[in-house]
PDB file of C-alpha atoms in Angstrom:
ATOM      1  CA  MET S   1       3.676  14.693  -8.373  1.00 45.00           C
ATOM      2  CA  ARG S   2       6.558  14.895  -5.838  1.00 52.00           C
ATOM      3  CA  GLY S   3       4.307  16.284  -3.103  1.00 51.00           C
ATOM      4  CA  GLN S   4       1.983  13.271  -3.475  1.00 51.00           C
ATOM      5  CA  GLU S   5       4.937  10.933  -3.254  1.00 52.00           C
ATOM      6  CA  GLN S   6       6.064  12.695   0.023  1.00 53.00           C
ATOM      7  CA  ILE S   7       2.601  12.252   1.463  1.00 55.00           C
ATOM      8  CA  LEU S   8       2.487   8.574   0.660  1.00 54.00           C
ATOM      9  CA  GLU S   9       6.045   8.136   2.097  1.00 57.00           C
ATOM     10  CA  LYS S  10       4.890   9.682   5.333  1.00 56.00           C
ATOM     11  CA  ILE S  11       1.786   7.550   5.541  1.00 57.00           C
ATOM     12  CA  ALA S  12       3.805   4.412   4.658  1.00 54.00           C
ATOM     13  CA  SER S  13       6.513   5.121   7.361  1.00 54.00           C
ATOM     14  CA  LYS S  14       3.766   5.779   9.917  1.00 51.00           C
ATOM     15  CA  CYS S  15       2.057   2.558   9.051  1.00 48.00           C
ATOM     16  CA  TYR S  16       5.260   0.578   9.227  1.00 45.00           C
ATOM     17  CA  PHE S  17       6.187   2.137  12.584  1.00 45.00           C
ATOM     18  CA  SER S  18       2.695   1.410  13.891  1.00 46.00           C
ATOM     19  CA  ALA S  19       2.747  -2.209  12.674  1.00 48.00           C
ATOM     20  CA  SER S  20       6.294  -2.838  13.886  1.00 46.00           C
ATOM     21  CA  THR S  21       5.299  -1.738  17.398  1.00 47.00           C
ATOM     22  CA  GLY S  22       2.469  -4.212  17.363  1.00 48.00           C
ATOM     23  CA  ASP S  23       1.940  -7.348  15.259  1.00 49.00           C
ATOM     24  CA  GLU S  24       4.520  -7.593  12.551  1.00 50.00           C
ATOM     25  CA  LEU S  25       3.688  -9.458   9.355  1.00 48.00           C
ATOM     26  CA  SER S  26       5.641 -12.694   9.330  1.00 53.00           C
ATOM     27  CA  VAL S  27       6.227 -14.343   5.986  1.00 52.00           C
ATOM     28  CA  ASP S  28       8.148 -17.465   5.052  1.00 56.00           C
ATOM     29  CA  ASP S  29       9.884 -16.119   1.967  1.00 54.00           C
ATOM     30  CA  ARG S  30      11.495 -19.358   0.897  1.00 61.00           C
ATOM     31  CA  HIS S  31       8.592 -20.093  -1.414  1.00 62.00           C
ATOM     32  CA  LEU S  32       8.076 -16.542  -2.733  1.00 58.00           C
ATOM     33  CA  PRO S  33       9.457 -15.162  -5.983  1.00 66.00           C
ATOM     34  CA  GLU S  34      12.595 -12.882  -5.723  1.00 87.00           C
ATOM     35  CA  ILE S  35      10.864 -10.185  -7.750  1.00 93.00           C
ATOM     36  CA  ILE S  36       7.264  -9.644  -8.659  1.00 96.00           C
ATOM     37  CA  GLN S  37       5.325  -7.072 -10.701  1.00 98.00           C
ATOM     38  CA  CYS S  38       2.863  -4.866  -8.892  1.00 98.00           C
ATOM     39  CA  ARG S  39       0.181  -2.579 -10.137  1.00 98.00           C
ATOM     40  CA  THR S  40       0.733   1.148  -9.562  1.00 98.00           C
ATOM     41  CA  CYS S  41      -1.895   3.859  -9.234  1.00 98.00           C
ATOM     42  CA  HIS S  42      -1.161   7.048  -7.301  1.00 97.00           C
ATOM     43  CA  ILE S  43      -4.759   8.255  -7.268  1.00 97.00           C
ATOM     44  CA  GLN S  44      -7.994   6.322  -7.690  1.00 98.00           C
ATOM     45  CA  PHE S  45     -11.282   7.708  -6.332  1.00 98.00           C
ATOM     46  CA  PRO S  46     -14.180   5.409  -5.535  1.00 96.00           C
ATOM     47  CA  ARG S  47     -16.088   4.056  -8.578  1.00 95.00           C
ATOM     48  CA  GLU S  48     -13.516   5.637 -10.931  1.00 96.00           C
ATOM     49  CA  LYS S  49     -10.556   4.374 -12.969  1.00 96.00           C
ATOM     50  CA  CYS S  50      -7.056   5.235 -11.889  1.00 97.00           C
ATOM     51  CA  SER S  51      -6.550   8.894 -12.686  1.00 96.00           C
ATOM     52  CA  ARG S  52      -2.845   9.333 -11.970  1.00 96.00           C
ATOM     53  CA  GLY S  53       0.169   7.072 -11.962  1.00 97.00           C
ATOM     54  CA  ARG S  54      -1.254   3.880 -13.574  1.00 97.00           C
ATOM     55  CA  GLY S  55       1.388   1.432 -14.420  1.00 98.00           C
ATOM     56  CA  LEU S  56       3.711  -1.278 -13.002  1.00 98.00           C
ATOM     57  CA  CYS S  57       6.571  -1.393 -10.562  1.00 98.00           C
ATOM     58  CA  ILE S  58       8.907  -4.199  -9.666  1.00 97.00           C
ATOM     59  CA  ALA S  59       9.079  -5.351  -6.011  1.00 97.00           C
ATOM     60  CA  VAL S  60      12.465  -6.895  -5.062  1.00 95.00           C
ATOM     61  CA  LYS S  61      12.868  -9.391  -2.291  1.00 89.00           C
ATOM     62  CA  GLU S  62      12.576  -6.987   0.676  1.00 91.00           C
ATOM     63  CA  GLU S  63       9.580  -5.118  -0.969  1.00 96.00           C
ATOM     64  CA  ALA S  64       5.892  -6.041  -1.536  1.00 97.00           C
ATOM     65  CA  CYS S  65       2.984  -4.960  -3.585  1.00 98.00           C
ATOM     66  CA  THR S  66       0.696  -2.774  -1.614  1.00 98.00           C
ATOM     67  CA  THR S  67      -2.747  -1.244  -1.753  1.00 98.00           C
ATOM     68  CA  GLY S  68      -3.560   1.606   0.491  1.00 98.00           C
ATOM     69  CA  LYS S  69      -6.997   2.854   1.141  1.00 98.00           C
ATOM     70  CA  ILE S  70      -7.739   6.226   2.779  1.00 98.00           C
ATOM     71  CA  PHE S  71     -11.061   6.641   4.520  1.00 98.00           C
ATOM     72  CA  LYS S  72     -12.856   9.621   5.913  1.00 96.00           C
ATOM     73  CA  ASN S  73     -13.613   9.584   9.588  1.00 91.00           C
ATOM     74  CA  ASP S  74     -17.196   8.434   8.871  1.00 94.00           C
ATOM     75  CA  GLY S  75     -15.807   5.289   7.209  1.00 94.00           C
ATOM     76  CA  THR S  76     -16.345   6.443   3.596  1.00 97.00           C
ATOM     77  CA  LEU S  77     -13.646   5.480   1.166  1.00 98.00           C
ATOM     78  CA  TRP S  78     -11.918   8.598  -0.133  1.00 97.00           C
ATOM     79  CA  LEU S  79      -8.904   7.362  -2.110  1.00 97.00           C
ATOM     80  CA  THR S  80      -7.058   4.220  -3.100  1.00 98.00           C
ATOM     81  CA  PHE S  81      -3.405   3.992  -4.175  1.00 98.00           C
ATOM     82  CA  ARG S  82      -1.219   1.027  -5.258  1.00 98.00           C
ATOM     83  CA  GLY S  83       2.453   0.364  -5.688  1.00 98.00           C
ATOM     84  CA  CYS S  84       5.626  -1.198  -4.339  1.00 98.00           C
ATOM     85  CA  LEU S  85       6.675  -0.580  -0.812  1.00 96.00           C
ATOM     86  CA  LYS S  86       9.703  -1.664   1.299  1.00 96.00           C
ATOM     87  CA  ASN S  87       9.035  -3.017   4.774  1.00 94.00           C
ATOM     88  CA  CYS S  88       5.303  -3.284   3.998  1.00 94.00           C
ATOM     89  CA  ALA S  89       2.969  -4.306   6.826  1.00 95.00           C
ATOM     90  CA  ASN S  90      -0.793  -4.929   6.849  1.00 97.00           C
ATOM     91  CA  VAL S  91      -2.272  -2.264   9.165  1.00 96.00           C
ATOM     92  CA  ASN S  92      -5.755  -0.882   9.765  1.00 96.00           C
ATOM     93  CA  ASN S  93      -7.059   2.536  10.854  1.00 94.00           C
ATOM     94  CA  ILE S  94      -3.834   4.524  11.087  1.00 95.00           C
ATOM     95  CA  LYS S  95      -4.943   8.039  11.970  1.00 94.00           C
ATOM     96  CA  TRP S  96      -3.644  10.626   9.435  1.00 92.00           C
ATOM     97  CA  SER S  97      -5.142  14.110   9.968  1.00 94.00           C
ATOM     98  CA  VAL S  98      -8.949  13.707   9.468  1.00 94.00           C
ATOM     99  CA  TYR S  99      -8.446  10.399   7.683  1.00 97.00           C
ATOM    100  CA  LEU S 100      -7.882   6.705   8.473  1.00 97.00           C
ATOM    101  CA  VAL S 101      -5.473   4.656   6.367  1.00 97.00           C
ATOM    102  CA  ASN S 102      -5.394   0.920   5.739  1.00 98.00           C
ATOM    103  CA  PHE S 103      -2.470  -0.897   4.045  1.00 96.00           C
ATOM    104  CA  ARG S 104      -2.494  -4.380   2.545  1.00 98.00           C
ATOM    105  CA  CYS S 105       0.650  -6.088   1.314  1.00 98.00           C
ATOM    106  CA  CYS S 106       1.208  -9.158  -0.850  1.00 97.00           C
ATOM    107  CA  ARG S 107       3.991 -11.100  -2.644  1.00 94.00           C
ATOM    108  CA  SER S 108       2.105 -14.264  -3.748  1.00 93.00           C
ATOM    109  CA  HIS S 109       2.091 -13.590  -7.528  1.00 95.00           C
ATOM    110  CA  ASP S 110       2.476 -10.832 -10.112  1.00 96.00           C
ATOM    111  CA  LEU S 111      -0.180  -8.023  -9.788  1.00 98.00           C
ATOM    112  CA  CYS S 112      -1.456  -9.477  -6.535  1.00 97.00           C
ATOM    113  CA  ASN S 113      -2.366  -6.082  -5.282  1.00 98.00           C
ATOM    114  CA  GLU S 114      -5.039  -5.549  -7.986  1.00 94.00           C
ATOM    115  CA  ASP S 115      -7.615  -7.296  -5.883  1.00 85.00           C
ATOM    116  CA  ILE S 116      -6.734  -6.237  -2.303  1.00 85.00           C
TER     117      ILE S 116
END
């Protein structure tokens, strides 16, 4: 499982770097909870249930719940993953090898990343 975590860390760091060089997500965190629960799933293929890593994680103040979606170059969804991520930013179409990666972040309520 460590190999998968390294891949996700590389994708996340590339997405944060790409987002921070463009439009950063600006959030007024005075009205957001200090910690929230997020859904985790390391591997979920389209039209299937989570096959690896289903559970919960706790996002502290500088973290957010995230949902990442990896698409093939033709736009077909290949894989979805969920979890907690520090310095999360909403980004679209980050090129990763032959794939495109989208990240969505949220802190509005517990398990907010189940529906994004």
